[in-house]
PDB file of C-alpha atoms in Angstrom:
ATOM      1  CA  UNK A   7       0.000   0.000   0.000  1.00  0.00           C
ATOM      2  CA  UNK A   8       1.051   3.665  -0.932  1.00  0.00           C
ATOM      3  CA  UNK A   9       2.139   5.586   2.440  1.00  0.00           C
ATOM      4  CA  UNK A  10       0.161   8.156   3.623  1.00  0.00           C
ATOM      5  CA  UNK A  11       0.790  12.002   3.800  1.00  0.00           C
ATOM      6  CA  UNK A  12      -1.440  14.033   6.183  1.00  0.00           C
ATOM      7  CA  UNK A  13      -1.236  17.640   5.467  1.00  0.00           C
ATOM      8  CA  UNK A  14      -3.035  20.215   6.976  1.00  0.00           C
ATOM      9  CA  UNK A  15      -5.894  21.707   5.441  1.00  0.00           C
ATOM     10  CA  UNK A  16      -5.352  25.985   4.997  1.00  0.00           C
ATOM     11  CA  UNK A  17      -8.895  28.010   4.793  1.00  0.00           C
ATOM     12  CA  UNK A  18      -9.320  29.520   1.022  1.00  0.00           C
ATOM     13  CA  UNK A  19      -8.073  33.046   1.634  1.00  0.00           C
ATOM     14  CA  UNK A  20      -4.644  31.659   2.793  1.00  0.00           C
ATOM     15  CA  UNK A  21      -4.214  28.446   0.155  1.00  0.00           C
ATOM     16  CA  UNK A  22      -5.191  30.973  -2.769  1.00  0.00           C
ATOM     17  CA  UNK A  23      -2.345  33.468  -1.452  1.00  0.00           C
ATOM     18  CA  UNK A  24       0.260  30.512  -1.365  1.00  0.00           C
ATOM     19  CA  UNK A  25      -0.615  29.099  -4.183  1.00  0.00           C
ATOM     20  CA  UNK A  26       0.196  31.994  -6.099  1.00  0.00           C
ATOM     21  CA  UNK A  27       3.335  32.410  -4.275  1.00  0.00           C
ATOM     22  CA  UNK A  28       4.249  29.194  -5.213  1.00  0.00           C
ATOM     23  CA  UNK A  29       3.102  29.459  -8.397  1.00  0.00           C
ATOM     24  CA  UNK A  30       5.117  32.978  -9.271  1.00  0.00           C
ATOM     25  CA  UNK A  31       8.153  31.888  -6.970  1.00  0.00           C
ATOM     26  CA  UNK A  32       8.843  28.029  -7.000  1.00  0.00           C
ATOM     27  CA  UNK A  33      10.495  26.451  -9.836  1.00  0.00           C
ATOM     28  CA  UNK A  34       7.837  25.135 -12.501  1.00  0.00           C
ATOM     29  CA  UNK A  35       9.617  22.091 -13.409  1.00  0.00           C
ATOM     30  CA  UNK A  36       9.274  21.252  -9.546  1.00  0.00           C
ATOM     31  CA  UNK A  37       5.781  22.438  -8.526  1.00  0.00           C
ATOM     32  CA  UNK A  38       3.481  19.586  -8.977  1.00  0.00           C
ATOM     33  CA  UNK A  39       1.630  20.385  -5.613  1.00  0.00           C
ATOM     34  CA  UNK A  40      -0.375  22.980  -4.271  1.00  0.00           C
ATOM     35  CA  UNK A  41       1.145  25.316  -1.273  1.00  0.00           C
ATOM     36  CA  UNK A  42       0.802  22.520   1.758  1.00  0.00           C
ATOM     37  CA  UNK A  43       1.941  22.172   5.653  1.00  0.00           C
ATOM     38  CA  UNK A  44       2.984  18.187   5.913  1.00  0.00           C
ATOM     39  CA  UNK A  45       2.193  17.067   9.114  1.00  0.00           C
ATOM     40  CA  UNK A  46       3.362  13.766   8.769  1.00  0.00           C
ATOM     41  CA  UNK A  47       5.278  12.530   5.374  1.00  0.00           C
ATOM     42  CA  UNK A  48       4.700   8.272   5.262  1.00  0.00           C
ATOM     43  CA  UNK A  49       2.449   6.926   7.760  1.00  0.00           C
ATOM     44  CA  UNK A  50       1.537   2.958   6.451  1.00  0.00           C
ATOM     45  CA  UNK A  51      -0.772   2.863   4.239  1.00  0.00           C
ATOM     46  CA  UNK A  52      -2.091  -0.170   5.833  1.00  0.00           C
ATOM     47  CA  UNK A  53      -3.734   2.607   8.744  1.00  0.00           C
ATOM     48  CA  UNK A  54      -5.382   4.471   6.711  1.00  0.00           C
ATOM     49  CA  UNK A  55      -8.525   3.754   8.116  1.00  0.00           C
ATOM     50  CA  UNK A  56      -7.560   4.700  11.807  1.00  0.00           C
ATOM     51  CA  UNK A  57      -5.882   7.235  10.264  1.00  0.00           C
ATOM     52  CA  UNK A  58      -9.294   8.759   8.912  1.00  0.00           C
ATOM     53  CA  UNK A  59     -10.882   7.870  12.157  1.00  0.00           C
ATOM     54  CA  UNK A  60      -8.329   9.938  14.112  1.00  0.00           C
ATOM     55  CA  UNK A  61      -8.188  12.683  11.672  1.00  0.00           C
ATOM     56  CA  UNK A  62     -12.480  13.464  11.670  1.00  0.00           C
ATOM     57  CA  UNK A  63     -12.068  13.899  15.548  1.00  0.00           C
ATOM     58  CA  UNK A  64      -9.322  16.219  15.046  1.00  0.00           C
ATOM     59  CA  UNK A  65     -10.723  18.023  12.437  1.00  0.00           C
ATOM     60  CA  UNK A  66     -13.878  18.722  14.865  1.00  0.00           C
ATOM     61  CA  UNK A  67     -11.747  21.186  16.977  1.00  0.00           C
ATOM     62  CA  UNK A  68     -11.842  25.036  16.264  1.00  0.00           C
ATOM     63  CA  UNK A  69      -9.950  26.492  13.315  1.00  0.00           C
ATOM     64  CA  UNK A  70      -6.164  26.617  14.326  1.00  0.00           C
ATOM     65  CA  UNK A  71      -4.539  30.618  14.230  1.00  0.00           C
ATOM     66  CA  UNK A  72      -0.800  30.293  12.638  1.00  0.00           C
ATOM     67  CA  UNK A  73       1.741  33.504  12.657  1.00  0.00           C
ATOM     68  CA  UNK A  74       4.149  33.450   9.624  1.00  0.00           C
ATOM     69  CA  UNK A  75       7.235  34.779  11.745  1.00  0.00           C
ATOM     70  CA  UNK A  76       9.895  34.552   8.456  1.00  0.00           C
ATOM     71  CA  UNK A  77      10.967  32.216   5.720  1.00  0.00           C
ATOM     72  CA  UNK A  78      13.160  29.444   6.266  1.00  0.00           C
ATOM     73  CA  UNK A  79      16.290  28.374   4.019  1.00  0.00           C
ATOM     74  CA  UNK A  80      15.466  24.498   2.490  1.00  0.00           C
ATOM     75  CA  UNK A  81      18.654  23.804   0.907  1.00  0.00           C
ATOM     76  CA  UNK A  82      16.604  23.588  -2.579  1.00  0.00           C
ATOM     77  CA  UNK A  83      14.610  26.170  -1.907  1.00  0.00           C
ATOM     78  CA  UNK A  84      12.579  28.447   1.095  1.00  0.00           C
ATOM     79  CA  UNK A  85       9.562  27.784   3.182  1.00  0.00           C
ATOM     80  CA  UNK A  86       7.445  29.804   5.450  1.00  0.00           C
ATOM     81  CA  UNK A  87       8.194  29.179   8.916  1.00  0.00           C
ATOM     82  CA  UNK A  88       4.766  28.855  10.346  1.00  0.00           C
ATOM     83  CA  UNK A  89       3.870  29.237  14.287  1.00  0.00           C
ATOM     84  CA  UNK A  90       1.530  27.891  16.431  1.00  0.00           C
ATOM     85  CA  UNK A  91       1.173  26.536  19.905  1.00  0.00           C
ATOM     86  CA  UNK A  92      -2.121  24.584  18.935  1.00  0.00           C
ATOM     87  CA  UNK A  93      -0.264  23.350  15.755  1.00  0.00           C
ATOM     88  CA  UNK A  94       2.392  22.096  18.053  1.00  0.00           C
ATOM     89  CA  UNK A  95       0.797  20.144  20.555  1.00  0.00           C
ATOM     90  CA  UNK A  96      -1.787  18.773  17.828  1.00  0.00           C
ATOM     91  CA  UNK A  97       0.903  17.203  15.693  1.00  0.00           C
ATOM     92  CA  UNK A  98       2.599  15.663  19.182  1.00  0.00           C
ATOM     93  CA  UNK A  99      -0.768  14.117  20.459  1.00  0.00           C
ATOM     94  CA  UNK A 100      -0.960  12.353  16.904  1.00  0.00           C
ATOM     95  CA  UNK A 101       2.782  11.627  16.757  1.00  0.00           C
ATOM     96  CA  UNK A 102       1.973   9.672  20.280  1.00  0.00           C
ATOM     97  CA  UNK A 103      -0.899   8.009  18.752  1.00  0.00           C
ATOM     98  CA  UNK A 104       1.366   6.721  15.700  1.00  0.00           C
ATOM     99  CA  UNK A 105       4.783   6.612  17.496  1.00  0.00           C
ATOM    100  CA  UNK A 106       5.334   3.142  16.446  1.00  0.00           C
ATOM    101  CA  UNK A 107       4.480   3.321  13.150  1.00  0.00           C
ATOM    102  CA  UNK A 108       6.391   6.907  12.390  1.00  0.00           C
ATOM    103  CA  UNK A 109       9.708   7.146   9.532  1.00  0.00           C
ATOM    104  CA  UNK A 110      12.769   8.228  11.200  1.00  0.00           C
ATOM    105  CA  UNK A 111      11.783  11.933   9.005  1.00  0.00           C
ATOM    106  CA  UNK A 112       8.075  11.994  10.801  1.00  0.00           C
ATOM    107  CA  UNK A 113      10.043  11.153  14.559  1.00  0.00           C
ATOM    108  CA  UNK A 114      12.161  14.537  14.062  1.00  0.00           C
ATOM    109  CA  UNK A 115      11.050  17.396  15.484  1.00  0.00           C
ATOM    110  CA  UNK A 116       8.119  18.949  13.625  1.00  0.00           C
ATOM    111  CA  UNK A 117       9.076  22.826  11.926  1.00  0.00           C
ATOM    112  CA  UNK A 118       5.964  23.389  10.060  1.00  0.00           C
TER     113      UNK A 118
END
């Protein structure tokens, strides 16, 4: 089974104004995606139903607020640097739901 990617989902106003970004700033030849925060990068794709089940409860919460403090150097490239203290302790409560199943790149710390 493919592995699975959970991003997290950005209201309209915001995706629109990345998306351009990206789409006036990022390399064509690369951008095959629209603007996205990863939260995790290859959970199994064998959980994708917990996964889903985990996910609707989250998704139940209140809207997160995220500050854009700067940009961040990629080495290919540069990202936003996004803050949030809900963002942060979100992604660890799932992390310690899927500890066992996470890639060495999902256990690092998380610098959305």
């Amino acid at each position: 089974m493919q592995p699975l990617i959970v991003t997290l989902a950005l209201d309209g106003a915001s995706q629109e104004r990345f998306d351009e970004l990206r789409r006036r700033h990022f390399p064509p030849q690369r951008n095959h995606l629209s603007a996205h925060l990863t939260l995790f990068h290859a959970l199994p794709g064998e959980l994708e139903r917990e996964v889903r089940q985990d996910l609707a409860q989250t998704a139940e919460r209140p809207p997160l607020t995220l500050r854009v403090p700067g940009l961040r150097f990629l080495g290919r490239g540069v990202a936003y640097a996004l803050r949030s203290p809900e963002l942060d302790a979100l992604r660890q409560a799932l992390a310690a739901r899927w500890g066992p199943h996470l890639t060495n790149q999902d256990r690092q710390p998380h610098r959305p």
